[in-house]
Tab-separated table of C-alpha atoms in Angstrom:
chain	number	residue	atom	x	y	z
D	1	UNK	CA	78.407	125.450	135.465
D	2	UNK	CA	80.964	125.823	138.267
D	3	UNK	CA	81.218	122.034	138.900
D	4	UNK	CA	80.362	122.443	142.576
D	5	UNK	CA	79.886	118.983	144.153
D	6	UNK	CA	76.229	117.995	144.686
D	7	UNK	CA	76.601	117.646	148.489
D	8	UNK	CA	77.895	121.235	148.649
D	9	UNK	CA	74.884	122.423	146.634
D	10	UNK	CA	72.653	120.559	149.112
D	11	UNK	CA	74.442	122.315	151.988
D	12	UNK	CA	73.862	125.698	150.318
D	13	UNK	CA	70.142	124.987	149.992
D	14	UNK	CA	69.901	123.981	153.673
D	15	UNK	CA	71.913	126.933	154.920
D	16	UNK	CA	69.887	129.560	153.071
D	17	UNK	CA	66.457	127.857	153.261
D	18	UNK	CA	65.163	130.375	155.818
D	19	UNK	CA	66.555	133.460	154.088
D	20	UNK	CA	66.033	132.864	150.376
D	21	UNK	CA	62.940	131.829	148.430
D	22	UNK	CA	64.439	129.403	145.910
D	23	UNK	CA	61.143	129.274	144.015
D	24	UNK	CA	61.588	132.854	142.773
D	25	UNK	CA	63.558	133.371	139.562
D	26	UNK	CA	67.082	134.741	139.615
D	27	UNK	CA	67.248	138.482	138.939
D	28	UNK	CA	70.006	140.788	137.683
D	29	UNK	CA	72.517	141.373	140.471
D	30	UNK	CA	71.906	138.044	142.256
D	31	UNK	CA	75.108	136.153	143.081
D	32	UNK	CA	76.569	133.533	145.379
D	33	UNK	CA	79.966	132.533	146.737
D	34	UNK	CA	80.956	129.149	148.104
D	35	UNK	CA	84.288	128.370	149.744
D	36	UNK	CA	84.716	124.675	150.442
D	37	UNK	CA	87.413	122.165	151.255
D	38	UNK	CA	87.625	119.167	148.955
D	39	UNK	CA	88.146	115.858	150.696
D	40	UNK	CA	91.435	114.143	149.949
D	41	UNK	CA	89.926	110.711	150.631
D	42	UNK	CA	87.897	109.021	147.909
D	43	UNK	CA	85.105	108.285	150.416
D	44	UNK	CA	85.419	111.576	152.329
D	45	UNK	CA	82.911	114.420	152.225
D	46	UNK	CA	83.680	117.920	150.989
D	47	UNK	CA	83.089	120.575	153.657
D	48	UNK	CA	81.469	123.949	152.982
D	49	UNK	CA	83.421	126.530	155.007
D	50	UNK	CA	81.783	129.801	153.917
D	51	UNK	CA	78.770	130.742	151.808
D	52	UNK	CA	77.261	134.016	150.706
D	53	UNK	CA	74.157	134.782	148.640
D	54	UNK	CA	73.066	138.171	147.376
D	55	UNK	CA	69.500	138.317	146.126
D	56	UNK	CA	67.166	141.260	145.649
D	57	UNK	CA	69.886	143.601	146.987
D	58	UNK	CA	70.183	141.708	150.288
D	59	UNK	CA	73.266	139.681	151.259
D	60	UNK	CA	73.370	136.681	153.603
D	61	UNK	CA	76.742	135.278	154.750
D	62	UNK	CA	77.401	132.196	156.870
D	63	UNK	CA	80.570	130.618	158.240
D	64	UNK	CA	81.042	126.968	159.249
D	65	UNK	CA	81.827	126.353	162.909
D	66	UNK	CA	82.279	123.072	164.788
D	67	UNK	CA	81.794	123.212	168.569
D	68	UNK	CA	84.798	121.981	170.513
D	69	UNK	CA	82.841	120.082	173.177
D	70	UNK	CA	80.655	117.827	170.992
D	71	UNK	CA	81.845	118.507	167.424
D	72	UNK	CA	78.428	119.594	166.131
D	73	UNK	CA	78.738	121.604	162.931
D	74	UNK	CA	76.519	124.584	162.201
D	75	UNK	CA	76.664	127.823	160.239
D	76	UNK	CA	76.705	131.326	161.756
D	77	UNK	CA	76.622	134.877	160.441
D	78	UNK	CA	79.367	137.422	161.179
D	79	UNK	CA	77.593	138.310	164.465
D	80	UNK	CA	77.565	134.712	165.698
D	81	UNK	CA	73.841	134.082	165.074
D	82	UNK	CA	72.934	130.630	163.786
D	83	UNK	CA	71.353	130.324	160.358
D	84	UNK	CA	68.740	128.007	161.850
D	85	UNK	CA	65.297	129.275	162.734
D	86	UNK	CA	62.780	127.418	164.897
D	87	UNK	CA	61.157	125.745	161.848
D	88	UNK	CA	62.132	125.628	158.183
D	89	UNK	CA	59.935	127.660	155.887
D	90	UNK	CA	59.876	124.860	153.268
D	91	UNK	CA	60.770	121.294	154.352
D	92	UNK	CA	61.420	119.920	150.860
D	93	UNK	CA	63.290	120.978	147.759
D	94	UNK	CA	61.593	121.845	144.467
D	95	UNK	CA	58.183	122.255	146.081
D	96	UNK	CA	55.265	124.550	145.428
D	97	UNK	CA	52.723	125.668	148.011
D	98	UNK	CA	49.299	124.270	147.186
D	99	UNK	CA	47.408	125.482	150.230
D	100	UNK	CA	48.504	128.166	152.722
D	101	UNK	CA	47.561	128.574	156.372
D	102	UNK	CA	44.121	130.165	156.838
D	103	UNK	CA	40.513	129.710	155.795
D	104	UNK	CA	39.959	127.833	152.556
D	105	UNK	CA	37.293	125.827	150.773
D	106	UNK	CA	37.648	122.214	151.895
D	107	UNK	CA	38.931	120.278	148.847
D	108	UNK	CA	36.424	117.415	149.304
D	109	UNK	CA	33.527	118.708	151.394
D	110	UNK	CA	33.307	122.075	149.611
D	111	UNK	CA	32.536	124.350	152.577
D	112	UNK	CA	34.967	126.945	153.958
D	113	UNK	CA	36.899	126.052	157.105
D	114	UNK	CA	40.142	126.858	158.865
D	115	UNK	CA	43.240	125.133	157.463
D	116	UNK	CA	45.863	125.088	160.204
D	117	UNK	CA	48.769	123.885	158.103
D	118	UNK	CA	50.649	124.575	154.897
D	119	UNK	CA	50.473	122.033	152.074
D	120	UNK	CA	53.386	121.544	149.701
D	121	UNK	CA	53.562	119.509	146.514
D	122	UNK	CA	56.665	118.316	144.688
D	123	UNK	CA	57.651	115.911	141.949
D	124	UNK	CA	58.077	112.305	143.059
D	125	UNK	CA	61.267	111.530	144.903
D	126	UNK	CA	62.892	114.674	146.399
D	127	UNK	CA	63.958	114.389	150.029
D	128	UNK	CA	61.714	115.677	152.813
D	129	UNK	CA	63.495	117.364	155.724
D	130	UNK	CA	62.539	117.680	159.377
D	131	UNK	CA	61.304	121.274	159.723
D	132	UNK	CA	62.891	121.566	163.168
D	133	UNK	CA	64.562	119.679	166.004
D	134	UNK	CA	62.202	117.294	167.752
D	135	UNK	CA	61.038	113.759	168.456
D	136	UNK	CA	59.192	111.534	166.014
D	137	UNK	CA	55.888	110.627	167.679
D	138	UNK	CA	54.407	108.802	164.675
D	139	UNK	CA	55.969	107.046	161.699
D	140	UNK	CA	53.729	104.713	159.730
D	141	UNK	CA	50.787	104.412	157.375
D	142	UNK	CA	47.523	106.169	158.189
D	143	UNK	CA	44.255	106.038	156.272
D	144	UNK	CA	43.792	109.113	154.091
D	145	UNK	CA	47.393	110.259	154.622
D	146	UNK	CA	49.493	107.334	153.369
D	147	UNK	CA	52.971	107.223	154.846
D	148	UNK	CA	52.931	109.787	157.643
D	149	UNK	CA	55.436	111.214	160.122
D	150	UNK	CA	54.607	113.505	163.044
D	151	UNK	CA	57.374	115.376	164.844
D	152	UNK	CA	56.869	116.951	168.282
D	153	UNK	CA	58.849	120.186	168.635
D	154	UNK	CA	59.400	122.550	171.562
D	155	UNK	CA	56.494	124.528	173.023
D	156	UNK	CA	53.851	122.026	171.879
D	157	UNK	CA	54.345	122.474	168.122
D	158	UNK	CA	53.832	119.411	165.912
D	159	UNK	CA	54.677	119.143	162.217
D	160	UNK	CA	53.221	116.395	160.021
D	161	UNK	CA	54.481	114.982	156.744
D	162	UNK	CA	51.951	113.039	154.649
D	163	UNK	CA	51.680	111.190	151.333
D	164	UNK	CA	55.362	110.278	151.510
D	165	UNK	CA	56.863	107.805	149.051
D	166	UNK	CA	58.883	106.277	151.865
D	167	UNK	CA	60.741	106.870	155.102
D	168	UNK	CA	64.464	107.550	155.349
D	169	UNK	CA	66.533	104.628	156.588
D	170	UNK	CA	66.433	104.274	160.375
D	171	UNK	CA	63.414	106.532	160.990
D	172	UNK	CA	61.400	105.144	163.914
D	173	UNK	CA	58.943	106.457	166.480
D	174	UNK	CA	60.645	107.903	169.557
D	175	UNK	CA	63.869	108.923	167.834
D	176	UNK	CA	65.195	112.482	167.904
D	177	UNK	CA	65.748	114.355	164.650
D	178	UNK	CA	67.585	117.565	163.846
D	179	UNK	CA	66.339	120.377	161.635
D	180	UNK	CA	67.184	119.605	158.016
D	181	UNK	CA	67.650	115.870	158.578
D	182	UNK	CA	66.177	113.785	155.744
D	183	UNK	CA	63.127	111.887	157.042
D	184	UNK	CA	61.577	110.645	153.776
D	185	UNK	CA	60.790	111.326	150.138
D	186	UNK	CA	57.781	112.794	148.299
D	187	UNK	CA	55.227	110.458	146.740
D	188	UNK	CA	53.355	112.592	144.201
D	189	UNK	CA	52.417	116.116	143.173
D	190	UNK	CA	48.836	116.257	144.467
D	191	UNK	CA	47.533	116.241	148.036
């Protein structure tokens, strides 16, 4: 209703992805503020300068800052802490968790076994984001998984993204990705 540009809304989702569960309904008292600079060029990109969300009586505030040495832009709270965590809690928008980490009945074989990942489902088409900074070690089709990407992160962690509709332009094995970078799009709602 506020006519906020879509890229700014996308920035808000990325900035607060680790702090706010966007799957929960809005409650009385929830609010947000967005202060952004509109681009004067027709092809330019609006820049979010400050954002604040209050939900469930907790407020999160982040300020835009570009480093002087390499020009990287990130968002920080009033104490100078980055909004980024090691891995995103949810690497795609409009998703629902279909299988959490832990023991579960195997969906095909029927017996109970350890599930060492978290499965998400979403409608066809929303972007899938890299859960953290890392290197793509696999990008291609794999039997049983369809289009698949594996990203190697620090300390031996690997995240995998399966059943993808397609890969983002330019995604190749060996390339580095940043947390929140679009790597593909969702194929369907079931695993």
